[in-house]
C-alpha cells in the first residue's frame, strides 16, 4: 500500500476550503500529479521553514509551495508543465513570481495593514482563542506582517504607490489572460 503524502495546511475559512493561496497551490499540484495525499491542520512552528504549507512524504518534510512542486515532480516523475515550450515555461515562471513575490505583498498590505480590512478578515483567525488573548495575538500578527511587508520593500511606499504597483500587476495578468480560460493552456 502506498503511503499518503501529508499536506499541512491552514484550513478553511471565510467561505473558502483553504485560506492560504500557497496551500491551495500545493493541493492543486498534488491533484494534477495524481499523487494521493491527506490534508491536515498544520502549524508554522512544526514546519522546517516556519511556514505553511509543508508536506511530509516518506518521513521527509518539504516546505514552501515551490519546493513542494519540485519534490512532487522529481519523486513521482511528473512534469506539471508538460506541453509548454521553453519560452512558455519561462513565462509561467515569471508570472508565478510576479504573483507570489509582488502581487501577494501588495495585496497583503491592503488585507492586513488597513485596519478596516484586517477587522473584516484576518482578525477573525483568532475568534476561537480566549477573548483575553485576542488583542495580543492580533498585535503580534500585525507586527510580523508589517515587518515582512517593509522588509520586502512594499511597505516603504505610500498607500497610493502600493495601489499603483498592485494595479500594474493585475493589468499585466489581465492582458496575459485576455479571453483565455486558463493562463498557460487547458
PDB file of C-alpha atoms in Angstrom:
ATOM      1  CA  UNK A   1       0.000   0.000   0.000  1.00  0.00           C
ATOM      2  CA  UNK A   2       1.292   3.454  -0.939  1.00  0.00           C
ATOM      3  CA  UNK A   3       1.776   5.803   1.985  1.00  0.00           C
ATOM      4  CA  UNK A   4      -0.088   9.051   1.502  1.00  0.00           C
ATOM      5  CA  UNK A   5       1.661  12.397   1.454  1.00  0.00           C
ATOM      6  CA  UNK A   6       0.511  14.582   4.316  1.00  0.00           C
ATOM      7  CA  UNK A   7      -0.187  18.179   3.300  1.00  0.00           C
ATOM      8  CA  UNK A   8      -0.064  20.506   6.297  1.00  0.00           C
ATOM      9  CA  UNK A   9      -2.491  23.357   5.724  1.00  0.00           C
ATOM     10  CA  UNK A  10      -4.059  26.416   7.327  1.00  0.00           C
ATOM     11  CA  UNK A  11      -7.625  25.199   6.879  1.00  0.00           C
ATOM     12  CA  UNK A  12     -10.907  26.563   5.697  1.00  0.00           C
ATOM     13  CA  UNK A  13     -12.299  29.967   6.465  1.00  0.00           C
ATOM     14  CA  UNK A  14     -14.218  32.911   5.048  1.00  0.00           C
ATOM     15  CA  UNK A  15     -16.226  30.535   2.852  1.00  0.00           C
ATOM     16  CA  UNK A  16     -13.077  29.118   1.257  1.00  0.00           C
ATOM     17  CA  UNK A  17     -11.944  25.491   1.515  1.00  0.00           C
ATOM     18  CA  UNK A  18      -8.464  26.839   2.319  1.00  0.00           C
ATOM     19  CA  UNK A  19      -7.455  30.341   3.436  1.00  0.00           C
ATOM     20  CA  UNK A  20      -3.874  30.098   2.167  1.00  0.00           C
ATOM     21  CA  UNK A  21      -3.334  30.539  -1.566  1.00  0.00           C
ATOM     22  CA  UNK A  22       0.005  28.734  -1.187  1.00  0.00           C
ATOM     23  CA  UNK A  23      -1.655  25.678   0.361  1.00  0.00           C
ATOM     24  CA  UNK A  24      -4.231  25.787  -2.439  1.00  0.00           C
ATOM     25  CA  UNK A  25      -1.391  25.880  -4.976  1.00  0.00           C
ATOM     26  CA  UNK A  26       0.236  22.794  -3.436  1.00  0.00           C
ATOM     27  CA  UNK A  27      -3.074  20.964  -3.227  1.00  0.00           C
ATOM     28  CA  UNK A  28      -3.769  21.656  -6.912  1.00  0.00           C
ATOM     29  CA  UNK A  29      -0.290  20.399  -7.823  1.00  0.00           C
ATOM     30  CA  UNK A  30      -0.882  17.186  -5.865  1.00  0.00           C
ATOM     31  CA  UNK A  31      -4.211  16.688  -7.656  1.00  0.00           C
ATOM     32  CA  UNK A  32      -2.733  17.477 -11.083  1.00  0.00           C
ATOM     33  CA  UNK A  33       0.057  14.976 -10.408  1.00  0.00           C
ATOM     34  CA  UNK A  34      -2.423  12.320  -9.295  1.00  0.00           C
ATOM     35  CA  UNK A  35      -0.454  11.779  -6.093  1.00  0.00           C
ATOM     36  CA  UNK A  36      -2.501  10.521  -3.136  1.00  0.00           C
ATOM     37  CA  UNK A  37      -2.443  12.808  -0.115  1.00  0.00           C
ATOM     38  CA  UNK A  38      -4.267  13.712   3.037  1.00  0.00           C
ATOM     39  CA  UNK A  39      -4.706  17.330   4.139  1.00  0.00           C
ATOM     40  CA  UNK A  40      -4.451  18.140   7.847  1.00  0.00           C
ATOM     41  CA  UNK A  41      -4.213  21.223  10.045  1.00  0.00           C
ATOM     42  CA  UNK A  42      -0.613  22.357  10.237  1.00  0.00           C
ATOM     43  CA  UNK A  43       1.304  24.721  12.453  1.00  0.00           C
ATOM     44  CA  UNK A  44       4.087  27.016  11.304  1.00  0.00           C
ATOM     45  CA  UNK A  45       6.112  26.056  14.366  1.00  0.00           C
ATOM     46  CA  UNK A  46       6.293  22.433  13.136  1.00  0.00           C
ATOM     47  CA  UNK A  47       7.359  23.360   9.599  1.00  0.00           C
ATOM     48  CA  UNK A  48      11.005  23.086   8.582  1.00  0.00           C
ATOM     49  CA  UNK A  49      10.863  26.693   7.338  1.00  0.00           C
ATOM     50  CA  UNK A  50       8.323  28.090   9.785  1.00  0.00           C
ATOM     51  CA  UNK A  51       5.617  28.445   7.138  1.00  0.00           C
ATOM     52  CA  UNK A  52       2.664  26.654   5.633  1.00  0.00           C
ATOM     53  CA  UNK A  53       2.269  24.682   3.536  1.00  0.00           C
ATOM     54  CA  UNK A  54       4.650  21.858   4.025  1.00  0.00           C
ATOM     55  CA  UNK A  55       4.354  18.194   3.199  1.00  0.00           C
ATOM     56  CA  UNK A  56       5.626  15.019   4.732  1.00  0.00           C
ATOM     57  CA  UNK A  57       6.461  12.306   2.238  1.00  0.00           C
ATOM     58  CA  UNK A  58       8.092   9.104   3.475  1.00  0.00           C
ATOM     59  CA  UNK A  59       9.238  10.910   6.653  1.00  0.00           C
ATOM     60  CA  UNK A  60      10.826  13.732   4.604  1.00  0.00           C
ATOM     61  CA  UNK A  61       9.427  17.227   5.265  1.00  0.00           C
ATOM     62  CA  UNK A  62       9.401  19.745   2.431  1.00  0.00           C
ATOM     63  CA  UNK A  63       8.237  23.332   2.979  1.00  0.00           C
ATOM     64  CA  UNK A  64       7.273  26.088   0.524  1.00  0.00           C
ATOM     65  CA  UNK A  65       4.835  25.500  -2.326  1.00  0.00           C
ATOM     66  CA  UNK A  66       7.525  25.938  -4.987  1.00  0.00           C
ATOM     67  CA  UNK A  67       9.799  23.322  -3.413  1.00  0.00           C
ATOM     68  CA  UNK A  68       6.822  21.032  -2.785  1.00  0.00           C
ATOM     69  CA  UNK A  69       6.089  21.160  -6.512  1.00  0.00           C
ATOM     70  CA  UNK A  70       9.720  20.360  -7.332  1.00  0.00           C
ATOM     71  CA  UNK A  71       9.630  17.415  -4.934  1.00  0.00           C
ATOM     72  CA  UNK A  72       6.408  16.043  -6.446  1.00  0.00           C
ATOM     73  CA  UNK A  73       7.762  16.342  -9.980  1.00  0.00           C
ATOM     74  CA  UNK A  74      11.120  14.736  -9.128  1.00  0.00           C
ATOM     75  CA  UNK A  75       9.897  11.928  -6.864  1.00  0.00           C
ATOM     76  CA  UNK A  76       6.821  10.961  -8.867  1.00  0.00           C
ATOM     77  CA  UNK A  77       8.123  11.614 -12.381  1.00  0.00           C
ATOM     78  CA  UNK A  78       5.517  14.227 -13.204  1.00  0.00           C
ATOM     79  CA  UNK A  79       6.004  17.336 -15.340  1.00  0.00           C
ATOM     80  CA  UNK A  80       3.276  19.797 -14.417  1.00  0.00           C
ATOM     81  CA  UNK A  81       4.348  21.997 -17.340  1.00  0.00           C
ATOM     82  CA  UNK A  82       4.151  19.192 -19.892  1.00  0.00           C
ATOM     83  CA  UNK A  83       3.177  20.588 -23.257  1.00  0.00           C
ATOM     84  CA  UNK A  84       4.686  24.020 -22.666  1.00  0.00           C
ATOM     85  CA  UNK A  85       7.551  25.249 -24.799  1.00  0.00           C
ATOM     86  CA  UNK A  86      10.748  26.514 -23.212  1.00  0.00           C
ATOM     87  CA  UNK A  87       9.537  30.101 -23.669  1.00  0.00           C
ATOM     88  CA  UNK A  88       6.111  29.279 -22.205  1.00  0.00           C
ATOM     89  CA  UNK A  89       7.792  27.634 -19.186  1.00  0.00           C
ATOM     90  CA  UNK A  90       9.806  30.818 -18.678  1.00  0.00           C
ATOM     91  CA  UNK A  91       6.665  32.932 -18.990  1.00  0.00           C
ATOM     92  CA  UNK A  92       4.822  30.717 -16.490  1.00  0.00           C
ATOM     93  CA  UNK A  93       7.713  31.061 -14.036  1.00  0.00           C
ATOM     94  CA  UNK A  94       7.793  34.857 -14.469  1.00  0.00           C
ATOM     95  CA  UNK A  95       4.023  35.123 -13.970  1.00  0.00           C
ATOM     96  CA  UNK A  96       4.169  32.922 -10.873  1.00  0.00           C
ATOM     97  CA  UNK A  97       6.991  35.002  -9.404  1.00  0.00           C
ATOM     98  CA  UNK A  98       5.105  38.241 -10.132  1.00  0.00           C
ATOM     99  CA  UNK A  99       2.021  36.900  -8.353  1.00  0.00           C
ATOM    100  CA  UNK A 100       3.815  35.396  -5.377  1.00  0.00           C
ATOM    101  CA  UNK A 101       6.654  37.844  -4.865  1.00  0.00           C
ATOM    102  CA  UNK A 102       4.976  41.094  -5.781  1.00  0.00           C
ATOM    103  CA  UNK A 103       1.216  40.960  -6.032  1.00  0.00           C
ATOM    104  CA  UNK A 104       0.963  38.902  -2.841  1.00  0.00           C
ATOM    105  CA  UNK A 105       2.874  41.531  -0.871  1.00  0.00           C
ATOM    106  CA  UNK A 106       0.854  44.424  -2.247  1.00  0.00           C
ATOM    107  CA  UNK A 107      -2.422  42.627  -1.572  1.00  0.00           C
ATOM    108  CA  UNK A 108      -1.101  41.645   1.857  1.00  0.00           C
ATOM    109  CA  UNK A 109      -0.628  45.307   2.645  1.00  0.00           C
ATOM    110  CA  UNK A 110      -4.308  46.003   1.946  1.00  0.00           C
ATOM    111  CA  UNK A 111      -5.513  42.815   3.625  1.00  0.00           C
ATOM    112  CA  UNK A 112      -3.568  43.204   6.857  1.00  0.00           C
ATOM    113  CA  UNK A 113      -2.397  46.768   7.309  1.00  0.00           C
ATOM    114  CA  UNK A 114      -5.616  48.650   6.576  1.00  0.00           C
ATOM    115  CA  UNK A 115      -7.493  48.328   9.877  1.00  0.00           C
ATOM    116  CA  UNK A 116     -10.955  48.066   8.295  1.00  0.00           C
ATOM    117  CA  UNK A 117      -9.833  45.181   6.060  1.00  0.00           C
ATOM    118  CA  UNK A 118      -7.939  43.442   8.859  1.00  0.00           C
ATOM    119  CA  UNK A 119     -11.047  43.516  11.037  1.00  0.00           C
ATOM    120  CA  UNK A 120     -13.171  42.016   8.224  1.00  0.00           C
ATOM    121  CA  UNK A 121     -10.740  39.173   7.571  1.00  0.00           C
ATOM    122  CA  UNK A 122      -7.537  38.136   9.334  1.00  0.00           C
ATOM    123  CA  UNK A 123      -8.683  39.387  12.758  1.00  0.00           C
ATOM    124  CA  UNK A 124     -11.234  36.555  12.711  1.00  0.00           C
ATOM    125  CA  UNK A 125      -8.447  33.971  12.715  1.00  0.00           C
ATOM    126  CA  UNK A 126      -8.437  34.459  16.471  1.00  0.00           C
ATOM    127  CA  UNK A 127     -12.178  34.145  17.100  1.00  0.00           C
ATOM    128  CA  UNK A 128     -11.706  30.796  18.827  1.00  0.00           C
ATOM    129  CA  UNK A 129      -8.828  31.995  21.030  1.00  0.00           C
ATOM    130  CA  UNK A 130      -9.596  33.074  24.580  1.00  0.00           C
ATOM    131  CA  UNK A 131     -11.026  36.581  24.468  1.00  0.00           C
ATOM    132  CA  UNK A 132      -8.294  37.995  26.683  1.00  0.00           C
ATOM    133  CA  UNK A 133      -5.573  36.637  24.348  1.00  0.00           C
ATOM    134  CA  UNK A 134      -7.048  38.013  21.115  1.00  0.00           C
ATOM    135  CA  UNK A 135      -5.635  41.567  21.286  1.00  0.00           C
ATOM    136  CA  UNK A 136      -2.114  40.238  21.896  1.00  0.00           C
ATOM    137  CA  UNK A 137      -2.396  37.672  19.096  1.00  0.00           C
ATOM    138  CA  UNK A 138      -3.684  40.301  16.667  1.00  0.00           C
ATOM    139  CA  UNK A 139      -0.946  42.749  17.608  1.00  0.00           C
ATOM    140  CA  UNK A 140       1.749  40.081  17.175  1.00  0.00           C
ATOM    141  CA  UNK A 141       0.386  39.122  13.765  1.00  0.00           C
ATOM    142  CA  UNK A 142       0.204  42.726  12.594  1.00  0.00           C
ATOM    143  CA  UNK A 143       3.729  43.406  13.828  1.00  0.00           C
ATOM    144  CA  UNK A 144       5.117  40.372  11.977  1.00  0.00           C
ATOM    145  CA  UNK A 145       3.221  41.098   8.755  1.00  0.00           C
ATOM    146  CA  UNK A 146       4.175  44.772   8.840  1.00  0.00           C
ATOM    147  CA  UNK A 147       7.853  43.896   9.338  1.00  0.00           C
ATOM    148  CA  UNK A 148       7.765  41.432   6.437  1.00  0.00           C
ATOM    149  CA  UNK A 149       5.985  43.813   4.081  1.00  0.00           C
ATOM    150  CA  UNK A 150       8.512  46.509   4.941  1.00  0.00           C
ATOM    151  CA  UNK A 151      11.442  44.078   4.572  1.00  0.00           C
ATOM    152  CA  UNK A 152      10.453  43.149   1.000  1.00  0.00           C
ATOM    153  CA  UNK A 153      10.223  46.839   0.142  1.00  0.00           C
ATOM    154  CA  UNK A 154       6.493  47.206  -0.469  1.00  0.00           C
ATOM    155  CA  UNK A 155       5.900  48.660   2.986  1.00  0.00           C
ATOM    156  CA  UNK A 156       8.319  51.505   2.263  1.00  0.00           C
ATOM    157  CA  UNK A 157       5.926  53.054  -0.273  1.00  0.00           C
ATOM    158  CA  UNK A 158       2.882  55.251   0.200  1.00  0.00           C
ATOM    159  CA  UNK A 159      -0.531  53.636   0.031  1.00  0.00           C
ATOM    160  CA  UNK A 160      -1.118  55.249  -3.385  1.00  0.00           C
ATOM    161  CA  UNK A 161       2.180  53.848  -4.680  1.00  0.00           C
ATOM    162  CA  UNK A 162       1.352  50.369  -3.364  1.00  0.00           C
ATOM    163  CA  UNK A 163      -2.032  50.550  -5.067  1.00  0.00           C
ATOM    164  CA  UNK A 164      -0.364  51.577  -8.345  1.00  0.00           C
ATOM    165  CA  UNK A 165       2.040  48.620  -8.124  1.00  0.00           C
ATOM    166  CA  UNK A 166      -0.791  46.186  -7.425  1.00  0.00           C
ATOM    167  CA  UNK A 167      -2.893  47.614 -10.249  1.00  0.00           C
ATOM    168  CA  UNK A 168       0.002  47.288 -12.684  1.00  0.00           C
ATOM    169  CA  UNK A 169       0.428  43.594 -11.807  1.00  0.00           C
ATOM    170  CA  UNK A 170      -3.306  42.973 -12.145  1.00  0.00           C
ATOM    171  CA  UNK A 171      -3.397  44.755 -15.510  1.00  0.00           C
ATOM    172  CA  UNK A 172      -0.466  42.621 -16.684  1.00  0.00           C
ATOM    173  CA  UNK A 173      -2.306  39.449 -15.634  1.00  0.00           C
ATOM    174  CA  UNK A 174      -5.453  40.672 -17.370  1.00  0.00           C
ATOM    175  CA  UNK A 175      -3.546  41.335 -20.595  1.00  0.00           C
ATOM    176  CA  UNK A 176      -1.832  37.939 -20.459  1.00  0.00           C
ATOM    177  CA  UNK A 177      -5.044  36.063 -19.761  1.00  0.00           C
ATOM    178  CA  UNK A 178      -7.122  38.077 -22.264  1.00  0.00           C
ATOM    179  CA  UNK A 179     -10.092  35.886 -23.237  1.00  0.00           C
ATOM    180  CA  UNK A 180      -8.460  32.561 -22.342  1.00  0.00           C
ATOM    181  CA  UNK A 181      -9.975  30.353 -19.640  1.00  0.00           C
ATOM    182  CA  UNK A 182      -6.509  29.475 -18.271  1.00  0.00           C
ATOM    183  CA  UNK A 183      -3.188  31.291 -18.301  1.00  0.00           C
ATOM    184  CA  UNK A 184      -0.878  28.669 -19.836  1.00  0.00           C
ATOM    185  CA  UNK A 185      -3.239  26.235 -21.553  1.00  0.00           C
ATOM    186  CA  UNK A 186      -6.054  23.885 -20.660  1.00  0.00           C
TER     187      UNK A 186
END
